[in-house]
Amino acid sequence: MTLSLAISPCPNDTFVFHALVHGQVPGAPAVTVTYADVDVTNTAAERGAFDLVKVSYAALPFLLEDYHLLPCGGALGRGCGPLVLTRPDRAPTSAVTASTGSDSRVTGFPGRVDLSGATVAVPGDRTTAYLLFRLWSAGRPPARIEVVPFHDIMPGVAAGRYDAGLVIHEARFTYPRHGLTALVDLGEWWEADTGLPIPLGAILARRGTVDPEAAAGWIRESVSRAWADPTASRDYVLTHAQEMEPDVVERHIGLYVNEFTADLGEVGYAAVDSLLGRAAEAGLVPQTSSSRATAWTS
């Protein structure tokens, strides 16, 4: 048996799946790998294109009829949220008063900044980053949203093609190089509001094709091997890291591969339920039952 696997080329995914991809997990089947941005895998998963697939948690309510949510292998954490970036000369000078009635800038968090006249570039319309952005900007949505390949967002904002851009992953470490400034860290906003980590990317197993319990075991073993010998995957990770410098790669892995990668646990599932519950109440995603109820978990 050979299974199809779709992950991003980002260092956290290649680090986590190195052992599985390279046949180093005892008892696991061979896998054929497709590397693609998460916006691509979100769409492909709707067609049932892969047996194992990395998707945005924001896409989960649209996929649970055909896929199991696995309790491991994904990206969820603290201090790793999406950023809204702009050029300093285009940054709004005022913040919209937060729903509490006080200016949240006093607490150090830029509130719901008024982007109502802006064009904002986003990496996908079913990404968790965009879902968080829509929750944050409720009541003051931008004038225009453009879905842009992730690697084109920061150059586009720097060149003035977009007023602001929504970025993820290694852009947290590299955006100053483009002369950009952060309007808001949506992770800080989410954590301050909920006390929960941010559920970013999930690993799904196709129903009727993959035994979810077995798949979770393979992935956990792959994670365990990655942590046991971080040097084993270095060449593989760097090959797919899109010209990222080694120090940025290490910081990326350190931020996005954490205890939730091995197991979501109660806190992880609470974060997923909170995000999707709020989004459903706002009419942004279909209502879905508890993520734990619709997933296989150990």
C-alpha positions as protocol buffer text, in pm:
chain_id: "A"
residue {
  index: 1
  type: MET
  ca { x: 0 y: 0 z: 0 }
}
residue {
  index: 2
  type: THR
  ca { x: 120 y: 350 z: -87 }
}
residue {
  index: 3
  type: LEU
  ca { x: -52 y: 655 z: 61 }
}
residue {
  index: 4
  type: SER
  ca { x: -63 y: 1005 z: -82 }
}
residue {
  index: 5
  type: LEU
  ca { x: 51 y: 1279 z: 154 }
}
residue {
  index: 6
  type: ALA
  ca { x: 22 y: 1655 z: 103 }
}
residue {
  index: 7
  type: ILE
  ca { x: 214 y: 1896 z: 327 }
}
residue {
  index: 8
  type: SER
  ca { x: 363 y: 2240 z: 289 }
}
residue {
  index: 9
  type: PRO
  ca { x: 733 y: 2287 z: 213 }
}
residue {
  index: 10
  type: CYS
  ca { x: 763 y: 2485 z: 540 }
}
residue {
  index: 11
  type: PRO
  ca { x: 1029 y: 2366 z: 786 }
}
residue {
  index: 12
  type: ASN
  ca { x: 783 y: 2257 z: 1053 }
}
residue {
  index: 13
  type: ASP
  ca { x: 610 y: 2015 z: 814 }
}
residue {
  index: 14
  type: THR
  ca { x: 925 y: 1873 z: 657 }
}
residue {
  index: 15
  type: PHE
  ca { x: 1085 y: 1836 z: 1001 }
}
residue {
  index: 16
  type: VAL
  ca { x: 783 y: 1651 z: 1140 }
}
residue {
  index: 17
  type: PHE
  ca { x: 730 y: 1421 z: 839 }
}
residue {
  index: 18
  type: HIS
  ca { x: 1093 y: 1352 z: 745 }
}
residue {
  index: 19
  type: ALA
  ca { x: 1105 y: 1003 z: 898 }
}
residue {
  index: 20
  type: LEU
  ca { x: 765 y: 900 z: 756 }
}
residue {
  index: 21
  type: VAL
  ca { x: 847 y: 1030 z: 409 }
}
residue {
  index: 22
  type: HIS
  ca { x: 1182 y: 851 z: 407 }
}
residue {
  index: 23
  type: GLY
  ca { x: 1053 y: 510 z: 516 }
}
residue {
  index: 24
  type: GLN
  ca { x: 1205 y: 527 z: 864 }
}
residue {
  index: 25
  type: VAL
  ca { x: 886 y: 458 z: 1061 }
}
residue {
  index: 26
  type: PRO
  ca { x: 847 y: 84 z: 1129 }
}
residue {
  index: 27
  type: GLY
  ca { x: 521 y: -57 z: 996 }
}
residue {
  index: 28
  type: ALA
  ca { x: 422 y: 256 z: 806 }
}
residue {
  index: 29
  type: PRO
  ca { x: 338 y: 231 z: 435 }
}
residue {
  index: 30
  type: ALA
  ca { x: 530 y: 411 z: 165 }
}
residue {
  index: 31
  type: VAL
  ca { x: 404 y: 760 z: 91 }
}
residue {
  index: 32
  type: THR
  ca { x: 408 y: 979 z: -217 }
}
residue {
  index: 33
  type: VAL
  ca { x: 444 y: 1344 z: -123 }
}
residue {
  index: 34
  type: THR
  ca { x: 300 y: 1661 z: -272 }
}
residue {
  index: 35
  type: TYR
  ca { x: 437 y: 1993 z: -142 }
}
residue {
  index: 36
  type: ALA
  ca { x: 197 y: 2286 z: -169 }
}
residue {
  index: 37
  type: ASP
  ca { x: 85 y: 2600 z: 10 }
}
residue {
  index: 38
  type: VAL
  ca { x: -198 y: 2539 z: 253 }
}
residue {
  index: 39
  type: ASP
  ca { x: -448 y: 2726 z: 37 }
}
residue {
  index: 40
  type: VAL
  ca { x: -385 y: 2464 z: -231 }
}
residue {
  index: 41
  type: THR
  ca { x: -418 y: 2171 z: 8 }
}
residue {
  index: 42
  type: ASN
  ca { x: -739 y: 2314 z: 156 }
}
residue {
  index: 43
  type: THR
  ca { x: -897 y: 2310 z: -189 }
}
residue {
  index: 44
  type: ALA
  ca { x: -753 y: 1970 z: -281 }
}
residue {
  index: 45
  type: ALA
  ca { x: -889 y: 1816 z: 40 }
}
residue {
  index: 46
  type: GLU
  ca { x: -1240 y: 1921 z: -60 }
}
residue {
  index: 47
  type: ARG
  ca { x: -1197 y: 1694 z: -364 }
}
residue {
  index: 48
  type: GLY
  ca { x: -1060 y: 1411 z: -149 }
}
residue {
  index: 49
  type: ALA
  ca { x: -734 y: 1433 z: -340 }
}
residue {
  index: 50
  type: PHE
  ca { x: -502 y: 1298 z: -67 }
}
residue {
  index: 51
  type: ASP
  ca { x: -502 y: 1022 z: 192 }
}
residue {
  index: 52
  type: LEU
  ca { x: -316 y: 1231 z: 451 }
}
residue {
  index: 53
  type: VAL
  ca { x: -325 y: 1609 z: 418 }
}
residue {
  index: 54
  type: LYS
  ca { x: -223 y: 1924 z: 604 }
}
residue {
  index: 55
  type: VAL
  ca { x: -503 y: 2184 z: 602 }
}
residue {
  index: 56
  type: SER
  ca { x: -599 y: 2500 z: 785 }
}
residue {
  index: 57
  type: TYR
  ca { x: -816 y: 2457 z: 1092 }
}
residue {
  index: 58
  type: ALA
  ca { x: -1043 y: 2716 z: 932 }
}
residue {
  index: 59
  type: ALA
  ca { x: -1118 y: 2462 z: 657 }
}
residue {
  index: 60
  type: LEU
  ca { x: -1204 y: 2183 z: 902 }
}
residue {
  index: 61
  type: PRO
  ca { x: -1584 y: 2235 z: 912 }
}
residue {
  index: 62
  type: PHE
  ca { x: -1597 y: 2183 z: 536 }
}
residue {
  index: 63
  type: LEU
  ca { x: -1398 y: 1857 z: 545 }
}
residue {
  index: 64
  type: LEU
  ca { x: -1509 y: 1643 z: 838 }
}
residue {
  index: 65
  type: GLU
  ca { x: -1756 y: 1436 z: 636 }
}
residue {
  index: 66
  type: ASP
  ca { x: -1466 y: 1295 z: 436 }
}
residue {
  index: 67
  type: TYR
  ca { x: -1173 y: 1317 z: 680 }
}
residue {
  index: 68
  type: HIS
  ca { x: -1077 y: 1236 z: 1037 }
}
residue {
  index: 69
  type: LEU
  ca { x: -892 y: 1502 z: 1234 }
}
residue {
  index: 70
  type: LEU
  ca { x: -576 y: 1346 z: 1373 }
}
residue {
  index: 71
  type: PRO
  ca { x: -458 y: 1450 z: 1720 }
}
residue {
  index: 72
  type: CYS
  ca { x: -98 y: 1505 z: 1613 }
}
residue {
  index: 73
  type: GLY
  ca { x: 133 y: 1637 z: 1342 }
}
residue {
  index: 74
  type: GLY
  ca { x: -25 y: 1979 z: 1298 }
}
residue {
  index: 75
  type: ALA
  ca { x: 64 y: 2333 z: 1401 }
}
residue {
  index: 76
  type: LEU
  ca { x: -85 y: 2487 z: 1712 }
}
residue {
  index: 77
  type: GLY
  ca { x: 87 y: 2704 z: 1966 }
}
residue {
  index: 78
  type: ARG
  ca { x: 149 y: 3029 z: 2146 }
}
residue {
  index: 79
  type: GLY
  ca { x: 342 y: 3328 z: 2018 }
}
residue {
  index: 80
  type: CYS
  ca { x: 310 y: 3208 z: 1661 }
}
residue {
  index: 81
  type: GLY
  ca { x: 12 y: 3398 z: 1526 }
}
residue {
  index: 82
  type: PRO
  ca { x: -38 y: 3566 z: 1189 }
}
residue {
  index: 83
  type: LEU
  ca { x: 67 y: 3929 z: 1149 }
}
residue {
  index: 84
  type: VAL
  ca { x: -102 y: 4215 z: 966 }
}
residue {
  index: 85
  type: LEU
  ca { x: 175 y: 4415 z: 799 }
}
residue {
  index: 86
  type: THR
  ca { x: 189 y: 4750 z: 625 }
}
residue {
  index: 87
  type: ARG
  ca { x: 437 y: 5013 z: 515 }
}
residue {
  index: 88
  type: PRO
  ca { x: 505 y: 5271 z: 787 }
}
residue {
  index: 89
  type: ASP
  ca { x: 381 y: 5550 z: 559 }
}
residue {
  index: 90
  type: ARG
  ca { x: 47 y: 5370 z: 513 }
}
residue {
  index: 91
  type: ALA
  ca { x: -18 y: 5272 z: 875 }
}
residue {
  index: 92
  type: PRO
  ca { x: -350 y: 5402 z: 1013 }
}
residue {
  index: 93
  type: THR
  ca { x: -298 y: 5669 z: 1276 }
}
residue {
  index: 94
  type: SER
  ca { x: -593 y: 5568 z: 1491 }
}
residue {
  index: 95
  type: ALA
  ca { x: -745 y: 5251 z: 1629 }
}
residue {
  index: 96
  type: VAL
  ca { x: -1110 y: 5167 z: 1645 }
}
residue {
  index: 97
  type: THR
  ca { x: -1233 y: 5149 z: 2001 }
}
residue {
  index: 98
  type: ALA
  ca { x: -1245 y: 4792 z: 2122 }
}
residue {
  index: 99
  type: SER
  ca { x: -1576 y: 4632 z: 2210 }
}
residue {
  index: 100
  type: THR
  ca { x: -1508 y: 4694 z: 2581 }
}
residue {
  index: 101
  type: GLY
  ca { x: -1537 y: 5066 z: 2515 }
}
residue {
  index: 102
  type: SER
  ca { x: -1173 y: 5142 z: 2590 }
}
residue {
  index: 103
  type: ASP
  ca { x: -882 y: 5199 z: 2356 }
}
residue {
  index: 104
  type: SER
  ca { x: -694 y: 4870 z: 2360 }
}
residue {
  index: 105
  type: ARG
  ca { x: -371 y: 5045 z: 2264 }
}
residue {
  index: 106
  type: VAL
  ca { x: -344 y: 5133 z: 2632 }
}
residue {
  index: 107
  type: THR
  ca { x: -287 y: 4766 z: 2711 }
}
residue {
  index: 108
  type: GLY
  ca { x: -28 y: 4729 z: 2439 }
}
residue {
  index: 109
  type: PHE
  ca { x: -252 y: 4559 z: 2185 }
}
residue {
  index: 110
  type: PRO
  ca { x: -345 y: 4745 z: 1869 }
}
residue {
  index: 111
  type: GLY
  ca { x: -725 y: 4719 z: 1867 }
}
residue {
  index: 112
  type: ARG
  ca { x: -946 y: 4678 z: 1565 }
}
residue {
  index: 113
  type: VAL
  ca { x: -747 y: 4912 z: 1344 }
}
residue {
  index: 114
  type: ASP
  ca { x: -963 y: 5082 z: 1083 }
}
residue {
  index: 115
  type: LEU
  ca { x: -878 y: 4920 z: 749 }
}
residue {
  index: 116
  type: SER
  ca { x: -1218 y: 4996 z: 598 }
}
residue {
  index: 117
  type: GLY
  ca { x: -1067 y: 5173 z: 298 }
}
residue {
  index: 118
  type: ALA
  ca { x: -776 y: 4935 z: 248 }
}
residue {
  index: 119
  type: THR
  ca { x: -685 y: 4657 z: 8 }
}
residue {
  index: 120
  type: VAL
  ca { x: -543 y: 4365 z: 205 }
}
residue {
  index: 121
  type: ALA
  ca { x: -353 y: 4070 z: 60 }
}
residue {
  index: 122
  type: VAL
  ca { x: -421 y: 3734 z: 229 }
}
residue {
  index: 123
  type: PRO
  ca { x: -270 y: 3388 z: 172 }
}
residue {
  index: 124
  type: GLY
  ca { x: -604 y: 3210 z: 123 }
}
residue {
  index: 125
  type: ASP
  ca { x: -972 y: 3256 z: 189 }
}
residue {
  index: 126
  type: ARG
  ca { x: -1001 y: 2943 z: 404 }
}
residue {
  index: 127
  type: THR
  ca { x: -681 y: 2981 z: 601 }
}
residue {
  index: 128
  type: THR
  ca { x: -684 y: 3014 z: 977 }
}
residue {
  index: 129
  type: ALA
  ca { x: -495 y: 3341 z: 937 }
}
residue {
  index: 130
  type: TYR
  ca { x: -778 y: 3489 z: 733 }
}
residue {
  index: 131
  type: LEU
  ca { x: -1042 y: 3354 z: 970 }
}
residue {
  index: 132
  type: LEU
  ca { x: -865 y: 3521 z: 1264 }
}
residue {
  index: 133
  type: PHE
  ca { x: -835 y: 3840 z: 1058 }
}
residue {
  index: 134
  type: ARG
  ca { x: -1209 y: 3841 z: 987 }
}
residue {
  index: 135
  type: LEU
  ca { x: -1289 y: 3795 z: 1356 }
}
residue {
  index: 136
  type: TRP
  ca { x: -1045 y: 4072 z: 1451 }
}
residue {
  index: 137
  type: SER
  ca { x: -1167 y: 4317 z: 1187 }
}
residue {
  index: 138
  type: ALA
  ca { x: -1538 y: 4253 z: 1247 }
}
residue {
  index: 139
  type: GLY
  ca { x: -1733 y: 4574 z: 1201 }
}
residue {
  index: 140
  type: ARG
  ca { x: -1450 y: 4738 z: 1007 }
}
residue {
  index: 141
  type: PRO
  ca { x: -1369 y: 4500 z: 721 }
}
residue {
  index: 142
  type: PRO
  ca { x: -1128 y: 4612 z: 449 }
}
residue {
  index: 143
  type: ALA
  ca { x: -1263 y: 4754 z: 126 }
}
residue {
  index: 144
  type: ARG
  ca { x: -1100 y: 4476 z: -74 }
}
residue {
  index: 145
  type: ILE
  ca { x: -939 y: 4138 z: -11 }
}
residue {
  index: 146
  type: GLU
  ca { x: -702 y: 3980 z: -260 }
}
residue {
  index: 147
  type: VAL
  ca { x: -585 y: 3618 z: -233 }
}
residue {
  index: 148
  type: VAL
  ca { x: -213 y: 3624 z: -312 }
}
residue {
  index: 149
  type: PRO
  ca { x: 54 y: 3350 z: -305 }
}
residue {
  index: 150
  type: PHE
  ca { x: 224 y: 3372 z: 32 }
}
residue {
  index: 151
  type: HIS
  ca { x: 568 y: 3459 z: -105 }
}
residue {
  index: 152
  type: ASP
  ca { x: 424 y: 3756 z: -299 }
}
residue {
  index: 153
  type: ILE
  ca { x: 251 y: 3926 z: -5 }
}
residue {
  index: 154
  type: MET
  ca { x: 539 y: 4112 z: 161 }
}
residue {
  index: 155
  type: PRO
  ca { x: 695 y: 4231 z: -168 }
}
residue {
  index: 156
  type: GLY
  ca { x: 350 y: 4345 z: -281 }
}
residue {
  index: 157
  type: VAL
  ca { x: 289 y: 4545 z: 36 }
}
residue {
  index: 158
  type: ALA
  ca { x: 639 y: 4694 z: 19 }
}
residue {
  index: 159
  type: ALA
  ca { x: 580 y: 4798 z: -344 }
}
residue {
  index: 160
  type: GLY
  ca { x: 246 y: 4960 z: -259 }
}
residue {
  index: 161
  type: ARG
  ca { x: 27 y: 4717 z: -455 }
}
residue {
  index: 162
  type: TYR
  ca { x: -160 y: 4640 z: -131 }
}
residue {
  index: 163
  type: ASP
  ca { x: -223 y: 4862 z: 171 }
}
residue {
  index: 164
  type: ALA
  ca { x: -164 y: 4575 z: 410 }
}
residue {
  index: 165
  type: GLY
  ca { x: -83 y: 4206 z: 404 }
}
residue {
  index: 166
  type: LEU
  ca { x: -166 y: 3909 z: 622 }
}
residue {
  index: 167
  type: VAL
  ca { x: 138 y: 3684 z: 671 }
}
residue {
  index: 168
  type: ILE
  ca { x: 226 y: 3364 z: 852 }
}
residue {
  index: 169
  type: HIS
  ca { x: 520 y: 3139 z: 938 }
}
residue {
  index: 170
  type: GLU
  ca { x: 871 y: 3269 z: 874 }
}
residue {
  index: 171
  type: ALA
  ca { x: 745 y: 3616 z: 783 }
}
residue {
  index: 172
  type: ARG
  ca { x: 737 y: 3676 z: 1160 }
}
residue {
  index: 173
  type: PHE
  ca { x: 1116 y: 3681 z: 1147 }
}
residue {
  index: 174
  type: THR
  ca { x: 1178 y: 3848 z: 811 }
}
residue {
  index: 175
  type: TYR
  ca { x: 922 y: 4126 z: 759 }
}
residue {
  index: 176
  type: PRO
  ca { x: 1155 y: 4409 z: 878 }
}
residue {
  index: 177
  type: ARG
  ca { x: 1381 y: 4331 z: 582 }
}
residue {
  index: 178
  type: HIS
  ca { x: 1100 y: 4448 z: 355 }
}
residue {
  index: 179
  type: GLY
  ca { x: 1070 y: 4777 z: 540 }
}
residue {
  index: 180
  type: LEU
  ca { x: 732 y: 4679 z: 685 }
}
residue {
  index: 181
  type: THR
  ca { x: 574 y: 4729 z: 1023 }
}
residue {
  index: 182
  type: ALA
  ca { x: 323 y: 4514 z: 1210 }
}
residue {
  index: 183
  type: LEU
  ca { x: -20 y: 4663 z: 1272 }
}
residue {
  index: 184
  type: VAL
  ca { x: -127 y: 4370 z: 1487 }
}
residue {
  index: 185
  type: ASP
  ca { x: -11 y: 4029 z: 1598 }
}
residue {
  index: 186
  type: LEU
  ca { x: -332 y: 3827 z: 1569 }
}
residue {
  index: 187
  type: GLY
  ca { x: -182 y: 3561 z: 1794 }
}
residue {
  index: 188
  type: GLU
  ca { x: -136 y: 3809 z: 2078 }
}
residue {
  index: 189
  type: TRP
  ca { x: -489 y: 3935 z: 2019 }
}
residue {
  index: 190
  type: TRP
  ca { x: -634 y: 3582 z: 2024 }
}
residue {
  index: 191
  type: GLU
  ca { x: -438 y: 3470 z: 2329 }
}
residue {
  index: 192
  type: ALA
  ca { x: -523 y: 3785 z: 2525 }
}
residue {
  index: 193
  type: ASP
  ca { x: -891 y: 3739 z: 2443 }
}
residue {
  index: 194
  type: THR
  ca { x: -920 y: 3363 z: 2501 }
}
residue {
  index: 195
  type: GLY
  ca { x: -618 y: 3249 z: 2701 }
}
residue {
  index: 196
  type: LEU
  ca { x: -581 y: 2968 z: 2446 }
}
residue {
  index: 197
  type: PRO
  ca { x: -316 y: 2880 z: 2189 }
}
residue {
  index: 198
  type: ILE
  ca { x: -383 y: 2933 z: 1820 }
}
residue {
  index: 199
  type: PRO
  ca { x: -491 y: 2634 z: 1609 }
}
residue {
  index: 200
  type: LEU
  ca { x: -324 y: 2693 z: 1273 }
}
residue {
  index: 201
  type: GLY
  ca { x: -278 y: 2373 z: 1073 }
}
residue {
  index: 202
  type: ALA
  ca { x: -436 y: 2029 z: 1110 }
}
residue {
  index: 203
  type: ILE
  ca { x: -350 y: 1684 z: 977 }
}
residue {
  index: 204
  type: LEU
  ca { x: -642 y: 1488 z: 832 }
}
residue {
  index: 205
  type: ALA
  ca { x: -680 y: 1123 z: 732 }
}
residue {
  index: 206
  type: ARG
  ca { x: -928 y: 1028 z: 461 }
}
residue {
  index: 207
  type: ARG
  ca { x: -1220 y: 822 z: 587 }
}
residue {
  index: 208
  type: GLY
  ca { x: -1246 y: 472 z: 446 }
}
residue {
  index: 209
  type: THR
  ca { x: -889 y: 480 z: 317 }
}
residue {
  index: 210
  type: VAL
  ca { x: -661 y: 539 z: 616 }
}
residue {
  index: 211
  type: ASP
  ca { x: -687 y: 385 z: 961 }
}
residue {
  index: 212
  type: PRO
  ca { x: -671 y: 702 z: 1175 }
}
residue {
  index: 213
  type: GLU
  ca { x: -532 y: 524 z: 1480 }
}
residue {
  index: 214
  type: ALA
  ca { x: -250 y: 374 z: 1276 }
}
residue {
  index: 215
  type: ALA
  ca { x: -184 y: 705 z: 1100 }
}
residue {
  index: 216
  type: ALA
  ca { x: -157 y: 888 z: 1431 }
}
residue {
  index: 217
  type: GLY
  ca { x: 94 y: 627 z: 1545 }
}
residue {
  index: 218
  type: TRP
  ca { x: 308 y: 673 z: 1234 }
}
residue {
  index: 219
  type: ILE
  ca { x: 308 y: 1050 z: 1270 }
}
residue {
  index: 220
  type: ARG
  ca { x: 390 y: 1042 z: 1640 }
}
residue {
  index: 221
  type: GLU
  ca { x: 681 y: 811 z: 1569 }
}
residue {
  index: 222
  type: SER
  ca { x: 800 y: 1047 z: 1295 }
}
residue {
  index: 223
  type: VAL
  ca { x: 781 y: 1341 z: 1539 }
}
residue {
  index: 224
  type: SER
  ca { x: 966 y: 1142 z: 1804 }
}
residue {
  index: 225
  type: ARG
  ca { x: 1247 y: 1058 z: 1563 }
}
residue {
  index: 226
  type: ALA
  ca { x: 1272 y: 1420 z: 1452 }
}
residue {
  index: 227
  type: TRP
  ca { x: 1317 y: 1537 z: 1809 }
}
residue {
  index: 228
  type: ALA
  ca { x: 1560 y: 1255 z: 1891 }
}
residue {
  index: 229
  type: ASP
  ca { x: 1795 y: 1354 z: 1608 }
}
residue {
  index: 230
  type: PRO
  ca { x: 1722 y: 1702 z: 1469 }
}
residue {
  index: 231
  type: THR
  ca { x: 2024 y: 1684 z: 1238 }
}
residue {
  index: 232
  type: ALA
  ca { x: 1885 y: 1384 z: 1046 }
}
residue {
  index: 233
  type: SER
  ca { x: 1630 y: 1596 z: 860 }
}
residue {
  index: 234
  type: ARG
  ca { x: 1845 y: 1907 z: 809 }
}
residue {
  index: 235
  type: ASP
  ca { x: 1927 y: 1863 z: 439 }
}
residue {
  index: 236
  type: TYR
  ca { x: 1569 y: 1765 z: 357 }
}
residue {
  index: 237
  type: VAL
  ca { x: 1427 y: 2062 z: 546 }
}
residue {
  index: 238
  type: LEU
  ca { x: 1667 y: 2312 z: 390 }
}
residue {
  index: 239
  type: THR
  ca { x: 1602 y: 2177 z: 41 }
}
residue {
  index: 240
  type: HIS
  ca { x: 1234 y: 2268 z: 72 }
}
residue {
  index: 241
  type: ALA
  ca { x: 1275 y: 2584 z: 280 }
}
residue {
  index: 242
  type: GLN
  ca { x: 1248 y: 2825 z: -13 }
}
residue {
  index: 243
  type: GLU
  ca { x: 1589 y: 2985 z: 37 }
}
residue {
  index: 244
  type: MET
  ca { x: 1532 y: 3044 z: 408 }
}
residue {
  index: 245
  type: GLU
  ca { x: 1851 y: 3098 z: 607 }
}
residue {
  index: 246
  type: PRO
  ca { x: 1941 y: 2814 z: 845 }
}
residue {
  index: 247
  type: ASP
  ca { x: 1892 y: 3030 z: 1156 }
}
residue {
  index: 248
  type: VAL
  ca { x: 1541 y: 3128 z: 1041 }
}
residue {
  index: 249
  type: VAL
  ca { x: 1466 y: 2762 z: 973 }
}
residue {
  index: 250
  type: GLU
  ca { x: 1570 y: 2668 z: 1328 }
}
residue {
  index: 251
  type: ARG
  ca { x: 1359 y: 2945 z: 1480 }
}
residue {
  index: 252
  type: HIS
  ca { x: 1065 y: 2841 z: 1264 }
}
residue {
  index: 253
  type: ILE
  ca { x: 1085 y: 2479 z: 1379 }
}
residue {
  index: 254
  type: GLY
  ca { x: 1134 y: 2583 z: 1741 }
}
residue {
  index: 255
  type: LEU
  ca { x: 819 y: 2795 z: 1730 }
}
residue {
  index: 256
  type: TYR
  ca { x: 580 y: 2570 z: 1538 }
}
residue {
  index: 257
  type: VAL
  ca { x: 687 y: 2221 z: 1648 }
}
residue {
  index: 258
  type: ASN
  ca { x: 592 y: 2185 z: 2013 }
}
residue {
  index: 259
  type: GLU
  ca { x: 398 y: 1971 z: 2261 }
}
residue {
  index: 260
  type: PHE
  ca { x: 78 y: 2015 z: 2058 }
}
residue {
  index: 261
  type: THR
  ca { x: 251 y: 1858 z: 1758 }
}
residue {
  index: 262
  type: ALA
  ca { x: 276 y: 1530 z: 1950 }
}
residue {
  index: 263
  type: ASP
  ca { x: -75 y: 1555 z: 2095 }
}
residue {
  index: 264
  type: LEU
  ca { x: -344 y: 1823 z: 2088 }
}
residue {
  index: 265
  type: GLY
  ca { x: -465 y: 1734 z: 2435 }
}
residue {
  index: 266
  type: GLU
  ca { x: -751 y: 1903 z: 2616 }
}
residue {
  index: 267
  type: VAL
  ca { x: -608 y: 2252 z: 2568 }
}
residue {
  index: 268
  type: GLY
  ca { x: -555 y: 2198 z: 2197 }
}
residue {
  index: 269
  type: TYR
  ca { x: -909 y: 2074 z: 2140 }
}
residue {
  index: 270
  type: ALA
  ca { x: -1046 y: 2361 z: 2348 }
}
residue {
  index: 271
  type: ALA
  ca { x: -860 y: 2605 z: 2121 }
}
residue {
  index: 272
  type: VAL
  ca { x: -1005 y: 2442 z: 1808 }
}
residue {
  index: 273
  type: ASP
  ca { x: -1355 y: 2444 z: 1951 }
}
residue {
  index: 274
  type: SER
  ca { x: -1325 y: 2809 z: 2055 }
}
residue {
  index: 275
  type: LEU
  ca { x: -1201 y: 2924 z: 1714 }
}
residue {
  index: 276
  type: LEU
  ca { x: -1459 y: 2733 z: 1512 }
}
residue {
  index: 277
  type: GLY
  ca { x: -1739 y: 2807 z: 1759 }
}
residue {
  index: 278
  type: ARG
  ca { x: -1677 y: 3181 z: 1738 }
}
residue {
  index: 279
  type: ALA
  ca { x: -1648 y: 3165 z: 1362 }
}
residue {
  index: 280
  type: ALA
  ca { x: -1975 y: 2973 z: 1332 }
}
residue {
  index: 281
  type: GLU
  ca { x: -2154 y: 3224 z: 1556 }
}
residue {
  index: 282
  type: ALA
  ca { x: -2028 y: 3499 z: 1327 }
}
residue {
  index: 283
  type: GLY
  ca { x: -2154 y: 3310 z: 1021 }
}
residue {
  index: 284
  type: LEU
  ca { x: -1805 y: 3260 z: 881 }
}
residue {
  index: 285
  type: VAL
  ca { x: -1800 y: 2877 z: 879 }
}
residue {
  index: 286
  type: PRO
  ca { x: -2067 y: 2607 z: 902 }
}
residue {
  index: 287
  type: GLN
  ca { x: -2168 y: 2501 z: 1251 }
}
residue {
  index: 288
  type: THR
  ca { x: -1989 y: 2181 z: 1346 }
}
residue {
  index: 289
  type: SER
  ca { x: -1990 y: 1957 z: 1649 }
}
residue {
  index: 290
  type: SER
  ca { x: -1697 y: 1938 z: 1886 }
}
residue {
  index: 291
  type: SER
  ca { x: -1367 y: 1871 z: 1715 }
}
residue {
  index: 292
  type: ARG
  ca { x: -1304 y: 1590 z: 1964 }
}
residue {
  index: 293
  type: ALA
  ca { x: -1640 y: 1433 z: 1883 }
}
residue {
  index: 294
  type: THR
  ca { x: -1571 y: 1431 z: 1512 }
}
residue {
  index: 295
  type: ALA
  ca { x: -1210 y: 1318 z: 1533 }
}
residue {
  index: 296
  type: TRP
  ca { x: -1038 y: 995 z: 1614 }
}
residue {
  index: 297
  type: THR
  ca { x: -833 y: 1049 z: 1928 }
}
residue {
  index: 298
  type: SER
  ca { x: -620 y: 823 z: 2140 }
}
